[in-house]
JSON list of C-alpha atoms in Angstrom, two decimals:
[
{"chain": "A", "resi": 19, "resn": "MET", "atom": "CA", "xyz": [-15.36, -11.24, -48.52]},
{"chain": "A", "resi": 20, "resn": "SER", "atom": "CA", "xyz": [-12.11, -13.04, -47.36]},
{"chain": "A", "resi": 21, "resn": "ARG", "atom": "CA", "xyz": [-10.75, -9.41, -47.95]},
{"chain": "A", "resi": 22, "resn": "LEU", "atom": "CA", "xyz": [-13.40, -8.07, -44.84]},
{"chain": "A", "resi": 23, "resn": "ILE", "atom": "CA", "xyz": [-12.49, -10.99, -42.50]},
{"chain": "A", "resi": 24, "resn": "LYS", "atom": "CA", "xyz": [-8.70, -10.92, -42.96]},
{"chain": "A", "resi": 25, "resn": "TRP", "atom": "CA", "xyz": [-9.27, -6.67, -41.87]},
{"chain": "A", "resi": 26, "resn": "VAL", "atom": "CA", "xyz": [-11.85, -8.07, -39.05]},
{"chain": "A", "resi": 27, "resn": "LEU", "atom": "CA", "xyz": [-9.28, -11.03, -37.66]},
{"chain": "A", "resi": 28, "resn": "GLY", "atom": "CA", "xyz": [-5.71, -8.52, -37.78]},
{"chain": "A", "resi": 29, "resn": "ILE", "atom": "CA", "xyz": [-8.19, -5.81, -35.80]},
{"chain": "A", "resi": 30, "resn": "VAL", "atom": "CA", "xyz": [-9.25, -8.93, -33.42]},
{"chain": "A", "resi": 31, "resn": "ALA", "atom": "CA", "xyz": [-5.05, -9.15, -33.59]},
{"chain": "A", "resi": 32, "resn": "ILE", "atom": "CA", "xyz": [-4.05, -5.69, -32.90]},
{"chain": "A", "resi": 33, "resn": "LEU", "atom": "CA", "xyz": [-5.94, -5.61, -29.95]},
{"chain": "A", "resi": 34, "resn": "VAL", "atom": "CA", "xyz": [-5.46, -9.26, -28.09]},
{"chain": "A", "resi": 35, "resn": "VAL", "atom": "CA", "xyz": [-1.85, -8.26, -28.57]},
{"chain": "A", "resi": 36, "resn": "LEU", "atom": "CA", "xyz": [-2.12, -4.80, -26.95]},
{"chain": "A", "resi": 37, "resn": "MET", "atom": "CA", "xyz": [-4.56, -6.12, -24.53]},
{"chain": "A", "resi": 38, "resn": "VAL", "atom": "CA", "xyz": [-1.33, -9.17, -23.69]},
{"chain": "A", "resi": 39, "resn": "ALA", "atom": "CA", "xyz": [1.27, -6.11, -23.66]},
{"chain": "A", "resi": 40, "resn": "ALA", "atom": "CA", "xyz": [-0.80, -3.53, -21.18]},
{"chain": "A", "resi": 41, "resn": "VAL", "atom": "CA", "xyz": [-1.50, -6.54, -19.02]},
{"chain": "A", "resi": 42, "resn": "VAL", "atom": "CA", "xyz": [2.57, -7.25, -18.89]},
{"chain": "A", "resi": 43, "resn": "LEU", "atom": "CA", "xyz": [3.74, -4.19, -19.08]},
{"chain": "A", "resi": 44, "resn": "VAL", "atom": "CA", "xyz": [1.75, -2.25, -16.27]},
{"chain": "A", "resi": 45, "resn": "PRO", "atom": "CA", "xyz": [3.25, -4.17, -13.51]},
{"chain": "A", "resi": 46, "resn": "MET", "atom": "CA", "xyz": [6.59, -3.34, -14.49]},
{"chain": "A", "resi": 47, "resn": "LEU", "atom": "CA", "xyz": [5.60, 0.20, -15.44]},
{"chain": "A", "resi": 48, "resn": "VAL", "atom": "CA", "xyz": [3.78, 1.37, -12.60]},
{"chain": "A", "resi": 49, "resn": "ASP", "atom": "CA", "xyz": [5.87, 1.75, -9.26]},
{"chain": "A", "resi": 50, "resn": "VAL", "atom": "CA", "xyz": [3.41, 1.04, -6.45]},
{"chain": "A", "resi": 51, "resn": "GLN", "atom": "CA", "xyz": [5.92, 0.94, -3.97]},
{"chain": "A", "resi": 52, "resn": "GLN", "atom": "CA", "xyz": [5.06, 5.10, -4.50]},
{"chain": "A", "resi": 53, "resn": "TYR", "atom": "CA", "xyz": [1.61, 4.14, -3.20]},
{"chain": "A", "resi": 54, "resn": "LYS", "atom": "CA", "xyz": [2.86, 2.26, 0.50]},
{"chain": "A", "resi": 55, "resn": "PRO", "atom": "CA", "xyz": [2.65, 5.60, 2.55]},
{"chain": "A", "resi": 56, "resn": "ARG", "atom": "CA", "xyz": [-0.99, 6.62, 1.62]},
{"chain": "A", "resi": 57, "resn": "LEU", "atom": "CA", "xyz": [-2.41, 3.20, 1.71]},
{"chain": "A", "resi": 58, "resn": "GLU", "atom": "CA", "xyz": [-0.73, 2.72, 5.51]},
{"chain": "A", "resi": 59, "resn": "GLU", "atom": "CA", "xyz": [-2.54, 6.06, 5.96]},
{"chain": "A", "resi": 60, "resn": "LEU", "atom": "CA", "xyz": [-5.46, 5.17, 4.55]},
{"chain": "A", "resi": 61, "resn": "VAL", "atom": "CA", "xyz": [-6.17, 1.93, 6.63]},
{"chain": "A", "resi": 62, "resn": "THR", "atom": "CA", "xyz": [-5.02, 3.29, 9.62]},
{"chain": "A", "resi": 63, "resn": "LYS", "atom": "CA", "xyz": [-7.21, 6.50, 9.06]},
{"chain": "A", "resi": 64, "resn": "GLN", "atom": "CA", "xyz": [-9.92, 3.83, 8.80]},
{"chain": "A", "resi": 65, "resn": "THR", "atom": "CA", "xyz": [-9.07, 1.78, 11.45]},
{"chain": "A", "resi": 66, "resn": "GLY", "atom": "CA", "xyz": [-8.13, 4.15, 13.86]},
{"chain": "A", "resi": 67, "resn": "ARG", "atom": "CA", "xyz": [-5.10, 2.00, 14.61]},
{"chain": "A", "resi": 68, "resn": "SER", "atom": "CA", "xyz": [-1.33, 1.98, 12.96]},
{"chain": "A", "resi": 69, "resn": "PHE", "atom": "CA", "xyz": [-0.67, 0.02, 10.69]},
{"chain": "A", "resi": 70, "resn": "THR", "atom": "CA", "xyz": [2.05, -0.88, 9.02]},
{"chain": "A", "resi": 71, "resn": "MET", "atom": "CA", "xyz": [4.02, -2.91, 5.93]},
{"chain": "A", "resi": 72, "resn": "GLY", "atom": "CA", "xyz": [6.80, -4.14, 4.38]},
{"chain": "A", "resi": 73, "resn": "ASN", "atom": "CA", "xyz": [8.62, -2.78, 1.70]},
{"chain": "A", "resi": 74, "resn": "ASP", "atom": "CA", "xyz": [7.89, -6.15, -0.38]},
{"chain": "A", "resi": 75, "resn": "ILE", "atom": "CA", "xyz": [5.14, -5.29, -2.28]},
{"chain": "A", "resi": 76, "resn": "ASP", "atom": "CA", "xyz": [3.43, -7.03, -5.09]},
{"chain": "A", "resi": 77, "resn": "VAL", "atom": "CA", "xyz": [0.42, -6.23, -7.45]},
{"chain": "A", "resi": 78, "resn": "SER", "atom": "CA", "xyz": [-0.40, -8.47, -10.43]},
{"chain": "A", "resi": 79, "resn": "VAL", "atom": "CA", "xyz": [-3.45, -8.64, -12.70]},
{"chain": "A", "resi": 80, "resn": "PHE", "atom": "CA", "xyz": [-2.62, -11.68, -14.87]},
{"chain": "A", "resi": 81, "resn": "PRO", "atom": "CA", "xyz": [-3.88, -14.61, -15.04]},
{"chain": "A", "resi": 82, "resn": "TRP", "atom": "CA", "xyz": [-5.50, -12.97, -11.73]},
{"chain": "A", "resi": 83, "resn": "VAL", "atom": "CA", "xyz": [-5.78, -10.29, -10.44]},
{"chain": "A", "resi": 84, "resn": "GLY", "atom": "CA", "xyz": [-4.32, -9.32, -6.68]},
{"chain": "A", "resi": 85, "resn": "VAL", "atom": "CA", "xyz": [-1.62, -8.19, -4.51]},
{"chain": "A", "resi": 86, "resn": "ARG", "atom": "CA", "xyz": [1.05, -9.69, -2.19]},
{"chain": "A", "resi": 87, "resn": "LEU", "atom": "CA", "xyz": [2.27, -7.66, 1.12]},
{"chain": "A", "resi": 88, "resn": "SER", "atom": "CA", "xyz": [5.53, -8.30, 3.66]},
{"chain": "A", "resi": 89, "resn": "ASP", "atom": "CA", "xyz": [5.54, -7.87, 7.38]},
{"chain": "A", "resi": 90, "resn": "VAL", "atom": "CA", "xyz": [2.45, -6.83, 7.14]},
{"chain": "A", "resi": 91, "resn": "ARG", "atom": "CA", "xyz": [1.25, -4.96, 11.40]},
{"chain": "A", "resi": 92, "resn": "LEU", "atom": "CA", "xyz": [-2.25, -3.56, 12.83]},
{"chain": "A", "resi": 93, "resn": "GLY", "atom": "CA", "xyz": [-1.85, -2.25, 16.20]},
{"chain": "A", "resi": 94, "resn": "SER", "atom": "CA", "xyz": [-3.95, -2.25, 19.40]},
{"chain": "A", "resi": 95, "resn": "PRO", "atom": "CA", "xyz": [-5.31, 0.59, 20.81]},
{"chain": "A", "resi": 96, "resn": "GLU", "atom": "CA", "xyz": [-3.02, 2.61, 23.55]},
{"chain": "A", "resi": 97, "resn": "GLY", "atom": "CA", "xyz": [-3.47, 1.02, 26.60]},
{"chain": "A", "resi": 98, "resn": "PHE", "atom": "CA", "xyz": [-3.29, -2.27, 26.02]},
{"chain": "A", "resi": 99, "resn": "THR", "atom": "CA", "xyz": [0.02, -4.48, 26.46]},
{"chain": "A", "resi": 100, "resn": "ALA", "atom": "CA", "xyz": [0.69, -5.94, 22.76]},
{"chain": "A", "resi": 101, "resn": "THR", "atom": "CA", "xyz": [1.65, -3.47, 20.40]},
{"chain": "A", "resi": 102, "resn": "ASP", "atom": "CA", "xyz": [0.57, -4.82, 17.94]},
{"chain": "A", "resi": 103, "resn": "MET", "atom": "CA", "xyz": [-2.75, -6.57, 17.67]},
{"chain": "A", "resi": 104, "resn": "VAL", "atom": "CA", "xyz": [-2.13, -8.25, 14.28]},
{"chain": "A", "resi": 105, "resn": "ALA", "atom": "CA", "xyz": [1.22, -9.21, 12.68]},
{"chain": "A", "resi": 106, "resn": "VAL", "atom": "CA", "xyz": [1.59, -11.42, 9.26]},
{"chain": "A", "resi": 107, "resn": "ASP", "atom": "CA", "xyz": [5.31, -12.14, 7.47]},
{"chain": "A", "resi": 108, "resn": "GLN", "atom": "CA", "xyz": [2.92, -12.25, 4.33]},
{"chain": "A", "resi": 109, "resn": "PHE", "atom": "CA", "xyz": [-0.31, -11.39, 3.16]},
{"chain": "A", "resi": 110, "resn": "GLU", "atom": "CA", "xyz": [-1.71, -11.85, 0.02]},
{"chain": "A", "resi": 111, "resn": "VAL", "atom": "CA", "xyz": [-5.54, -11.80, -2.11]},
{"chain": "A", "resi": 112, "resn": "ARG", "atom": "CA", "xyz": [-6.30, -12.43, -4.82]},
{"chain": "A", "resi": 113, "resn": "LEU", "atom": "CA", "xyz": [-9.71, -11.80, -7.43]},
{"chain": "A", "resi": 114, "resn": "LYS", "atom": "CA", "xyz": [-11.41, -13.28, -10.28]},
{"chain": "A", "resi": 115, "resn": "VAL", "atom": "CA", "xyz": [-10.92, -10.94, -13.16]},
{"chain": "A", "resi": 116, "resn": "MET", "atom": "CA", "xyz": [-14.45, -12.20, -14.75]},
{"chain": "A", "resi": 117, "resn": "PRO", "atom": "CA", "xyz": [-16.58, -10.78, -11.97]},
{"chain": "A", "resi": 118, "resn": "LEU", "atom": "CA", "xyz": [-14.91, -7.81, -12.12]},
{"chain": "A", "resi": 119, "resn": "PHE", "atom": "CA", "xyz": [-16.71, -7.14, -15.55]},
{"chain": "A", "resi": 120, "resn": "SER", "atom": "CA", "xyz": [-19.96, -7.67, -13.97]},
{"chain": "A", "resi": 121, "resn": "ARG", "atom": "CA", "xyz": [-19.16, -4.91, -11.33]},
{"chain": "A", "resi": 122, "resn": "ARG", "atom": "CA", "xyz": [-18.59, -7.68, -8.37]},
{"chain": "A", "resi": 123, "resn": "ILE", "atom": "CA", "xyz": [-15.89, -8.85, -5.72]},
{"chain": "A", "resi": 124, "resn": "GLU", "atom": "CA", "xyz": [-14.85, -12.93, -5.62]},
{"chain": "A", "resi": 125, "resn": "ILE", "atom": "CA", "xyz": [-12.28, -13.50, -4.35]},
{"chain": "A", "resi": 126, "resn": "SER", "atom": "CA", "xyz": [-10.48, -16.97, -4.82]},
{"chain": "A", "resi": 127, "resn": "THR", "atom": "CA", "xyz": [-7.51, -16.85, -2.64]},
{"chain": "A", "resi": 128, "resn": "PHE", "atom": "CA", "xyz": [-7.33, -14.74, 0.95]},
{"chain": "A", "resi": 129, "resn": "ALA", "atom": "CA", "xyz": [-3.35, -15.93, 2.83]},
{"chain": "A", "resi": 130, "resn": "LEU", "atom": "CA", "xyz": [-1.91, -15.56, 5.41]},
{"chain": "A", "resi": 131, "resn": "ASN", "atom": "CA", "xyz": [1.31, -16.74, 5.94]},
{"chain": "A", "resi": 132, "resn": "ALA", "atom": "CA", "xyz": [2.83, -17.07, 9.92]},
{"chain": "A", "resi": 133, "resn": "PRO", "atom": "CA", "xyz": [0.11, -14.40, 10.63]},
{"chain": "A", "resi": 134, "resn": "LYS", "atom": "CA", "xyz": [0.60, -13.35, 14.94]},
{"chain": "A", "resi": 135, "resn": "ILE", "atom": "CA", "xyz": [-2.68, -12.24, 16.38]},
{"chain": "A", "resi": 136, "resn": "PHE", "atom": "CA", "xyz": [-2.57, -10.71, 20.10]},
{"chain": "A", "resi": 137, "resn": "LEU", "atom": "CA", "xyz": [-6.14, -10.70, 21.38]},
{"chain": "A", "resi": 138, "resn": "GLU", "atom": "CA", "xyz": [-6.14, -9.10, 24.44]},
{"chain": "A", "resi": 139, "resn": "ARG", "atom": "CA", "xyz": [-9.21, -7.88, 27.21]},
{"chain": "A", "resi": 140, "resn": "ARG", "atom": "CA", "xyz": [-8.05, -5.34, 30.19]},
{"chain": "A", "resi": 141, "resn": "LYS", "atom": "CA", "xyz": [-9.73, -5.30, 33.72]},
{"chain": "A", "resi": 142, "resn": "ASP", "atom": "CA", "xyz": [-12.07, -2.68, 32.65]},
{"chain": "A", "resi": 143, "resn": "GLY", "atom": "CA", "xyz": [-13.21, -4.91, 29.70]},
{"chain": "A", "resi": 144, "resn": "ARG", "atom": "CA", "xyz": [-11.83, -3.12, 27.24]},
{"chain": "A", "resi": 145, "resn": "ALA", "atom": "CA", "xyz": [-10.53, -5.61, 24.31]},
{"chain": "A", "resi": 146, "resn": "ASN", "atom": "CA", "xyz": [-8.09, -4.17, 21.86]},
{"chain": "A", "resi": 147, "resn": "TRP", "atom": "CA", "xyz": [-10.26, -6.01, 19.07]},
{"chain": "A", "resi": 148, "resn": "GLU", "atom": "CA", "xyz": [-13.23, -3.08, 19.90]},
{"chain": "A", "resi": 149, "resn": "GLY", "atom": "CA", "xyz": [-13.96, -0.19, 18.09]},
{"chain": "A", "resi": 150, "resn": "PHE", "atom": "CA", "xyz": [-12.30, -0.46, 14.72]},
{"chain": "A", "resi": 151, "resn": "GLY", "atom": "CA", "xyz": [-12.97, 3.22, 13.23]},
{"chain": "A", "resi": 152, "resn": "LYS", "atom": "CA", "xyz": [-13.31, 6.21, 14.88]},
{"chain": "A", "resi": 153, "resn": "THR", "atom": "CA", "xyz": [-14.58, 6.59, 17.87]},
{"chain": "A", "resi": 154, "resn": "ASP", "atom": "CA", "xyz": [-17.66, 8.62, 19.00]},
{"chain": "A", "resi": 155, "resn": "ALA", "atom": "CA", "xyz": [-17.41, 11.94, 21.18]},
{"chain": "A", "resi": 156, "resn": "ARG", "atom": "CA", "xyz": [-20.56, 10.08, 22.95]},
{"chain": "A", "resi": 157, "resn": "ASP", "atom": "CA", "xyz": [-18.85, 7.34, 23.83]},
{"chain": "A", "resi": 158, "resn": "GLY", "atom": "CA", "xyz": [-20.98, 6.03, 27.07]},
{"chain": "A", "resi": 159, "resn": "GLU", "atom": "CA", "xyz": [-24.37, 6.67, 25.06]},
{"chain": "A", "resi": 160, "resn": "LYS", "atom": "CA", "xyz": [-25.55, 3.39, 24.04]},
{"chain": "A", "resi": 161, "resn": "LYS", "atom": "CA", "xyz": [-25.64, 2.55, 20.26]},
{"chain": "A", "resi": 162, "resn": "PRO", "atom": "CA", "xyz": [-29.23, 0.74, 18.60]},
{"chain": "A", "resi": 163, "resn": "ALA", "atom": "CA", "xyz": [-28.30, -2.75, 18.05]},
{"chain": "A", "resi": 164, "resn": "ALA", "atom": "CA", "xyz": [-27.63, -2.79, 14.39]},
{"chain": "A", "resi": 165, "resn": "GLU", "atom": "CA", "xyz": [-31.34, -4.39, 12.09]},
{"chain": "A", "resi": 166, "resn": "LYS", "atom": "CA", "xyz": [-30.42, -8.81, 11.34]},
{"chain": "A", "resi": 167, "resn": "SER", "atom": "CA", "xyz": [-30.33, -9.24, 7.60]},
{"chain": "A", "resi": 168, "resn": "GLU", "atom": "CA", "xyz": [-32.66, -10.89, 5.53]},
{"chain": "A", "resi": 169, "resn": "SER", "atom": "CA", "xyz": [-30.04, -11.25, 3.09]},
{"chain": "A", "resi": 170, "resn": "LYS", "atom": "CA", "xyz": [-28.60, -14.98, 1.93]},
{"chain": "A", "resi": 171, "resn": "ASP", "atom": "CA", "xyz": [-25.90, -13.20, 0.31]},
{"chain": "A", "resi": 172, "resn": "SER", "atom": "CA", "xyz": [-22.29, -13.18, 2.00]},
{"chain": "A", "resi": 173, "resn": "GLY", "atom": "CA", "xyz": [-21.22, -10.74, 0.70]},
{"chain": "A", "resi": 174, "resn": "LEU", "atom": "CA", "xyz": [-17.86, -11.49, -0.17]},
{"chain": "A", "resi": 175, "resn": "PRO", "atom": "CA", "xyz": [-17.78, -15.17, -1.38]},
{"chain": "A", "resi": 176, "resn": "ILE", "atom": "CA", "xyz": [-13.48, -16.31, -0.97]},
{"chain": "A", "resi": 177, "resn": "GLU", "atom": "CA", "xyz": [-12.74, -19.98, -2.74]},
{"chain": "A", "resi": 178, "resn": "SER", "atom": "CA", "xyz": [-9.77, -20.59, -0.76]},
{"chain": "A", "resi": 179, "resn": "LEU", "atom": "CA", "xyz": [-7.97, -19.62, 2.72]},
{"chain": "A", "resi": 180, "resn": "MET", "atom": "CA", "xyz": [-4.82, -20.39, 3.65]},
{"chain": "A", "resi": 181, "resn": "VAL", "atom": "CA", "xyz": [-2.70, -20.02, 6.94]},
{"chain": "A", "resi": 182, "resn": "ASP", "atom": "CA", "xyz": [0.25, -21.71, 7.02]},
{"chain": "A", "resi": 183, "resn": "SER", "atom": "CA", "xyz": [1.72, -20.59, 10.27]},
{"chain": "A", "resi": 184, "resn": "ASN", "atom": "CA", "xyz": [5.08, -21.48, 8.98]},
{"chain": "A", "resi": 185, "resn": "SER", "atom": "CA", "xyz": [6.39, -23.20, 12.20]},
{"chain": "A", "resi": 186, "resn": "ARG", "atom": "CA", "xyz": [8.23, -26.52, 10.36]}
]
């Protein structure tokens, strides 16, 4: 029996070493900079606003799954004074690992460093924070109000929220 236990422990040890090696090596071997243009394009398309980020992109997979972006900017629509609606020196989000195995997303940290948010309403009543995404060709038509959800689930739990104004 001791021989079987040694084999099982050996296999478990090898699997643990391979998992640790993958967690350590993947962030070093994968060039996340190559995904920057695609991510900027995707966010721009989904929001209908210009989106840019700096070259400092960090991705981590252990001890948490997370991403840190620098110089993040989301533009205002055309016709508004401020070019950017939101500008953040550094944005960081960390996810809890264990809930991911059960297909749930739980945010452990959501941090904004030196955020600058420019909210503006024009004389015609339009605001730069309204109308995200693609606009409907029938802007004049009223859309029915969405039904209120009876769910008590917030949808995206955040354990820690940090906003640092960087004004020291």
